[in-house]
GROMACS .gro file of C-alpha atoms in nm:
model
  265
    1MET     CA    1 -12.614 -34.957   9.003
    2LEU     CA    2 -12.990 -34.906   8.984
    3SER     CA    3 -13.090 -34.573   9.138
    4ILE     CA    4 -13.369 -34.570   9.394
    5GLN     CA    5 -13.574 -34.326   9.188
    6HIS     CA    6 -13.571 -34.571   8.896
    7LEU     CA    7 -13.698 -34.865   9.102
    8ILE     CA    8 -14.022 -35.016   8.970
    9VAL     CA    9 -14.246 -35.161   9.242
   10ALA     CA   10 -14.545 -35.393   9.198
   11LEU     CA   11 -14.771 -35.402   9.504
   12ALA     CA   12 -15.052 -35.645   9.589
   13GLU     CA   13 -15.279 -35.484   9.849
   14SER     CA   14 -15.659 -35.507   9.860
   15SER     CA   15 -15.700 -35.209  10.093
   16SER     CA   16 -15.689 -34.878   9.909
   17VAL     CA   17 -15.599 -34.702  10.235
   18GLN     CA   18 -15.300 -34.932  10.299
   19ALA     CA   19 -15.192 -34.906   9.935
   20GLN     CA   20 -15.191 -34.526   9.960
   21ILE     CA   21 -14.989 -34.538  10.283
   22ILE     CA   22 -14.728 -34.754  10.112
   23ARG     CA   23 -14.731 -34.535   9.800
   24ASN     CA   24 -14.676 -34.221  10.010
   25ALA     CA   25 -14.391 -34.382  10.206
   26LEU     CA   26 -14.217 -34.499   9.888
   27SER     CA   27 -14.261 -34.151   9.742
   28GLU     CA   28 -14.077 -34.005  10.042
   29LEU     CA   29 -13.782 -34.226   9.946
   30GLY     CA   30 -13.799 -34.104   9.587
   31ILE     CA   31 -13.981 -34.405   9.442
   32THR     CA   32 -14.270 -34.301   9.220
   33ARG     CA   33 -14.294 -34.589   8.969
   34MET     CA   34 -14.545 -34.819   9.134
   35GLU     CA   35 -14.827 -35.043   9.012
   36VAL     CA   36 -15.097 -35.149   9.260
   37PHE     CA   37 -15.315 -35.461   9.232
   38GLU     CA   38 -15.601 -35.571   9.455
   39THR     CA   39 -15.551 -35.943   9.392
   40GLY     CA   40 -15.258 -36.181   9.368
   41GLU     CA   41 -15.364 -36.310   9.027
   42ALA     CA   42 -15.367 -35.959   8.882
   43LEU     CA   43 -15.017 -35.894   9.012
   44LEU     CA   44 -14.885 -36.229   8.886
   45GLU     CA   45 -15.029 -36.161   8.541
   46TYR     CA   46 -14.862 -35.818   8.537
   47ILE     CA   47 -14.516 -35.933   8.648
   48GLY     CA   48 -14.529 -36.215   8.395
   49LYS     CA   49 -14.547 -35.954   8.120
   50TYR     CA   50 -14.370 -35.649   8.263
   51LYS     CA   51 -14.105 -35.760   8.510
   52PRO     CA   52 -14.072 -35.497   8.786
   53ASP     CA   53 -13.766 -35.465   9.010
   54VAL     CA   54 -13.940 -35.572   9.329
   55VAL     CA   55 -14.272 -35.715   9.445
   56MET     CA   56 -14.438 -35.601   9.767
   57SER     CA   57 -14.745 -35.778   9.901
   58ALA     CA   58 -14.980 -35.807  10.194
   59PHE     CA   59 -15.017 -36.157  10.336
   60HIS     CA   60 -15.396 -36.175  10.317
   61LEU     CA   61 -15.537 -36.107   9.971
   62PRO     CA   62 -15.888 -36.179   9.836
   63ASP     CA   63 -15.775 -36.469   9.616
   64MET     CA   64 -15.457 -36.604   9.777
   65THR     CA   65 -15.203 -36.549  10.051
   66GLY     CA   66 -14.868 -36.381  10.014
   67GLY     CA   67 -14.719 -36.724  10.077
   68GLU     CA   68 -14.900 -36.875   9.780
   69MET     CA   69 -14.783 -36.584   9.567
   70ILE     CA   70 -14.413 -36.618   9.648
   71PHE     CA   71 -14.429 -36.998   9.597
   72ARG     CA   72 -14.576 -36.947   9.252
   73MET     CA   73 -14.310 -36.690   9.170
   74ARG     CA   74 -14.030 -36.917   9.290
   75GLY     CA   75 -14.166 -37.194   9.067
   76HIS     CA   76 -14.145 -36.973   8.757
   77THR     CA   77 -13.810 -36.955   8.580
   78GLU     CA   78 -13.843 -36.587   8.489
   79LEU     CA   79 -13.976 -36.475   8.827
   80ARG     CA   80 -13.802 -36.693   9.085
   81ASP     CA   81 -13.522 -36.444   9.160
   82LEU     CA   82 -13.749 -36.139   9.179
   83PRO     CA   83 -13.713 -35.969   9.520
   84PHE     CA   84 -14.025 -36.012   9.738
   85ILE     CA   85 -14.108 -35.791  10.037
   86LEU     CA   86 -14.391 -35.895  10.269
   87VAL     CA   87 -14.591 -35.611  10.427
   88SER     CA   88 -14.803 -35.766  10.698
   89SER     CA   89 -14.893 -35.778  11.066
   90GLU     CA   90 -14.916 -36.158  11.039
   91THR     CA   91 -14.678 -36.322  11.288
   92ASN     CA   92 -14.789 -36.688  11.288
   93PRO     CA   93 -14.460 -36.877  11.233
   94ASP     CA   94 -14.644 -37.162  11.057
   95LEU     CA   95 -14.743 -36.910  10.790
   96ILE     CA   96 -14.436 -36.687  10.782
   97ASP     CA   97 -14.149 -36.938  10.815
   98PRO     CA   98 -14.220 -37.108  10.479
   99MET     CA   99 -14.197 -36.765  10.319
  100ARG     CA  100 -13.864 -36.701  10.489
  101GLN     CA  101 -13.743 -37.030  10.344
  102ALA     CA  102 -13.858 -36.918   9.999
  103GLY     CA  103 -13.617 -36.625  10.007
  104LEU     CA  104 -13.798 -36.317  10.131
  105MET     CA  105 -13.608 -35.995  10.076
  106GLY     CA  106 -13.761 -35.854  10.391
  107ILE     CA  107 -14.066 -35.830  10.616
  108LEU     CA  108 -14.229 -35.497  10.697
  109PRO     CA  109 -14.484 -35.483  10.979
  110LYS     CA  110 -14.811 -35.296  10.965
  111PRO     CA  111 -14.767 -35.018  11.051
  112PHE     CA  112 -14.404 -34.964  10.950
  113ASP     CA  113 -14.190 -34.653  10.980
  114LEU     CA  114 -13.976 -34.486  10.715
  115PRO     CA  115 -13.639 -34.615  10.847
  116GLN     CA  116 -13.772 -34.974  10.828
  117LEU     CA  117 -13.884 -34.919  10.469
  118ARG     CA  118 -13.558 -34.750  10.374
  119LYS     CA  119 -13.359 -35.042  10.515
  120VAL     CA  120 -13.543 -35.310  10.316
  121ILE     CA  121 -13.539 -35.100   9.997
  122ASN     CA  122 -13.164 -35.042  10.032
  123ASP     CA  123 -13.109 -35.414  10.074
  124THR     CA  124 -13.320 -35.476   9.763
  125LEU     CA  125 -13.102 -35.236   9.568
  126ASP     CA  126 -12.794 -35.409   9.703
  127PHE     CA  127 -12.927 -35.749   9.596
  128LEU     CA  128 -13.010 -35.623   9.247
  129ALA     CA  129 -12.669 -35.461   9.203
  130VAL     CA  130 -12.440 -35.718   9.361
  131ASN     CA  131 -12.186 -35.898   9.143
  132GLN     CA  132 -11.831 -36.018   9.167
  133ASN     CA  133 -11.700 -35.673   9.079
  134ASP     CA  134 -11.840 -35.543   9.409
  135THR     CA  135 -11.596 -35.742   9.618
  136ASP     CA  136 -11.272 -35.588   9.743
  137SER     CA  137 -11.139 -35.928   9.847
  138ASP     CA  138 -10.809 -36.058   9.717
  139LEU     CA  139 -10.968 -36.403   9.689
  140ASP     CA  140 -11.089 -36.537   9.357
  141TYR     CA  141 -11.435 -36.656   9.458
  142ALA     CA  142 -11.473 -36.853   9.135
  143ASP     CA  143 -11.203 -37.096   9.254
  144LEU     CA  144 -11.359 -37.165   9.595
  145ASN     CA  145 -11.564 -37.476   9.674
  146ILE     CA  146 -11.889 -37.397   9.858
  147LEU     CA  147 -12.133 -37.641  10.017
  148VAL     CA  148 -12.494 -37.527  10.075
  149VAL     CA  149 -12.704 -37.751  10.303
  150ASP     CA  150 -13.076 -37.678  10.338
  151ASP     CA  151 -13.386 -37.896  10.311
  152SER     CA  152 -13.573 -37.617  10.128
  153VAL     CA  153 -13.516 -37.615   9.752
  154MET     CA  154 -13.625 -37.250   9.736
  155ALA     CA  155 -13.389 -37.150  10.018
  156ARG     CA  156 -13.097 -37.322   9.845
  157ARG     CA  157 -13.186 -37.149   9.519
  158HIS     CA  158 -13.198 -36.807   9.685
  159ILE     CA  159 -12.864 -36.860   9.859
  160ARG     CA  160 -12.712 -36.989   9.532
  161THR     CA  161 -12.837 -36.681   9.348
  162VAL     CA  162 -12.664 -36.447   9.592
  163LEU     CA  163 -12.344 -36.654   9.586
  164GLU     CA  164 -12.336 -36.664   9.207
  165ARG     CA  165 -12.386 -36.289   9.187
  166LEU     CA  166 -12.088 -36.249   9.418
  167GLY     CA  167 -11.878 -36.456   9.179
  168PHE     CA  168 -11.887 -36.805   9.330
  169GLU     CA  169 -11.908 -37.079   9.068
  170LYS     CA  170 -11.829 -37.408   9.245
  171ILE     CA  171 -12.144 -37.458   9.454
  172THR     CA  172 -12.257 -37.800   9.576
  173GLU     CA  173 -12.605 -37.847   9.727
  174SER     CA  174 -12.733 -38.096   9.984
  175TRP     CA  175 -13.079 -38.133  10.139
  176SER     CA  176 -12.984 -38.247  10.493
  177GLY     CA  177 -12.691 -38.284  10.727
  178LYS     CA  178 -12.686 -38.662  10.682
  179ASP     CA  179 -12.695 -38.628  10.303
  180ALA     CA  180 -12.399 -38.388  10.329
  181LEU     CA  181 -12.173 -38.629  10.522
  182PRO     CA  182 -12.043 -38.821  10.216
  183LEU     CA  183 -11.969 -38.486  10.050
  184ILE     CA  184 -11.779 -38.366  10.358
  185ASP     CA  185 -11.580 -38.691  10.364
  186SER     CA  186 -11.490 -38.685   9.994
  187THR     CA  187 -11.453 -38.318   9.900
  188LEU     CA  188 -11.254 -38.031  10.049
  189PHE     CA  189 -11.471 -37.722  10.085
  190ASP     CA  190 -11.364 -37.365  10.147
  191LEU     CA  191 -11.696 -37.275  10.311
  192VAL     CA  192 -12.010 -37.448  10.436
  193LEU     CA  193 -12.347 -37.271  10.458
  194THR     CA  194 -12.615 -37.463  10.643
  195ASP     CA  195 -12.967 -37.431  10.773
  196TYR     CA  196 -13.043 -37.532  11.134
  197ASN     CA  197 -13.368 -37.728  11.116
  198MET     CA  198 -13.339 -38.019  10.872
  199PRO     CA  199 -13.455 -38.383  10.872
  200MET     CA  200 -13.230 -38.673  10.979
  201MET     CA  201 -12.941 -38.448  11.090
  202ASP     CA  202 -12.975 -38.077  11.170
  203GLY     CA  203 -12.721 -37.801  11.117
  204CYS     CA  204 -12.593 -37.819  11.475
  205GLU     CA  205 -12.519 -38.190  11.442
  206LEU     CA  206 -12.358 -38.131  11.102
  207ALA     CA  207 -12.130 -37.863  11.248
  208SER     CA  208 -12.031 -38.096  11.531
  209TYR     CA  209 -11.945 -38.373  11.282
  210ILE     CA  210 -11.733 -38.138  11.072
  211ARG     CA  211 -11.544 -38.006  11.375
  212THR     CA  212 -11.482 -38.338  11.549
  213ARG     CA  213 -11.492 -38.618  11.293
  214SER     CA  214 -11.402 -38.479  10.951
  215MET     CA  215 -11.068 -38.410  10.783
  216GLN     CA  216 -11.162 -38.043  10.736
  217SER     CA  217 -11.236 -37.939  11.092
  218SER     CA  218 -11.131 -37.577  11.037
  219VAL     CA  219 -11.359 -37.500  10.740
  220PRO     CA  220 -11.577 -37.190  10.808
  221ILE     CA  221 -11.940 -37.282  10.879
  222ILE     CA  222 -12.210 -37.017  10.836
  223MET     CA  223 -12.559 -37.098  10.960
  224ILE     CA  224 -12.844 -36.922  10.775
  225SER     CA  225 -13.167 -37.004  10.956
  226SER     CA  226 -13.505 -36.876  11.073
  227GLU     CA  227 -13.442 -37.045  11.410
  228GLU     CA  228 -13.495 -36.790  11.689
  229ASN     CA  229 -13.451 -37.004  12.002
  230MET     CA  230 -13.143 -36.853  12.169
  231GLU     CA  231 -13.051 -37.174  12.352
  232ARG     CA  232 -13.051 -37.371  12.026
  233LEU     CA  233 -12.847 -37.102  11.850
  234ALA     CA  234 -12.600 -37.101  12.140
  235ALA     CA  235 -12.571 -37.479  12.101
  236ALA     CA  236 -12.491 -37.430  11.733
  237GLU     CA  237 -12.213 -37.186  11.820
  238ALA     CA  238 -12.080 -37.430  12.079
  239ALA     CA  239 -12.082 -37.702  11.812
  240GLY     CA  240 -11.850 -37.492  11.599
  241VAL     CA  241 -12.065 -37.267  11.379
  242SER     CA  242 -11.853 -36.968  11.277
  243ALA     CA  243 -12.136 -36.719  11.218
  244ILE     CA  244 -12.516 -36.718  11.232
  245MET     CA  245 -12.749 -36.519  11.006
  246GLY     CA  246 -13.127 -36.502  11.003
  247LYS     CA  247 -13.382 -36.549  10.728
  248PRO     CA  248 -13.447 -36.322  10.552
  249PHE     CA  249 -13.084 -36.211  10.535
  250GLU     CA  250 -12.934 -35.888  10.410
  251THR     CA  251 -12.722 -35.924  10.099
  252SER     CA  252 -12.466 -35.675  10.230
  253ALA     CA  253 -12.440 -35.867  10.559
  254VAL     CA  254 -12.385 -36.197  10.377
  255ARG     CA  255 -12.112 -36.037  10.168
  256GLN     CA  256 -11.937 -35.904  10.479
  257VAL     CA  257 -11.960 -36.234  10.667
  258LEU     CA  258 -11.823 -36.422  10.367
  259ARG     CA  259 -11.530 -36.184  10.339
  260THR     CA  260 -11.453 -36.212  10.710
  261GLN     CA  261 -11.480 -36.589  10.733
  262LEU     CA  262 -11.286 -36.660  10.414
  263ALA     CA  263 -11.010 -36.418  10.514
  264GLN     CA  264 -10.969 -36.602  10.845
  265ARG     CA  265 -10.923 -36.945  10.693
   0.00000   0.00000   0.00000
């Protein structure tokens, strides 16, 4: 497993004061290998040549937003699985939610405290180290059929990456609840992971269909979503969702939920 002191961080931050604050905080955790860039383009050029372990970035940069940066990374074969941590006071959901869908490792506010930083760094280390050998489950994950339903290609890719690192091999993808119905009707799945907000049929409606109208009404359903409306999440649970996780999600939490839900089948 990669040690925290060996972690290489690339940071995009135009403010020298903010960059120094982040550098000092990382140093307190034992991280000293850090490259700082004032623009997004400079960081992208660097990580294209010298792949670091994690990218940290402000949202507002002189030449692009943090959102534009993560979208460009996710569109690049060599960079799309690189952990990305947003460090920003930006809270506009129209700006932040697309980044959540793209597979953020975590979001740190400005200002952040050391426990918040330690938590997101530990989850980054967990993501980088996770593989099928980490599981203590008696199940052979490679033999299990998994269905991932999400209208975001980047979200599906991020979820698939985590699942594959855990040892899952049989992963089917679908872009909406309605698109998933023929799959549900024709294939037996051991686990369904779904987003909430999707076109044509959302995750709540999909869960209801599986529980009341399909031949696999007992299959575990895990909802991974940026939805924060408690009434809507309660409706999803009432529809039969087994567990709900937010975006961004912690790799260790996903692993634990998977173990629990698969053991209860």
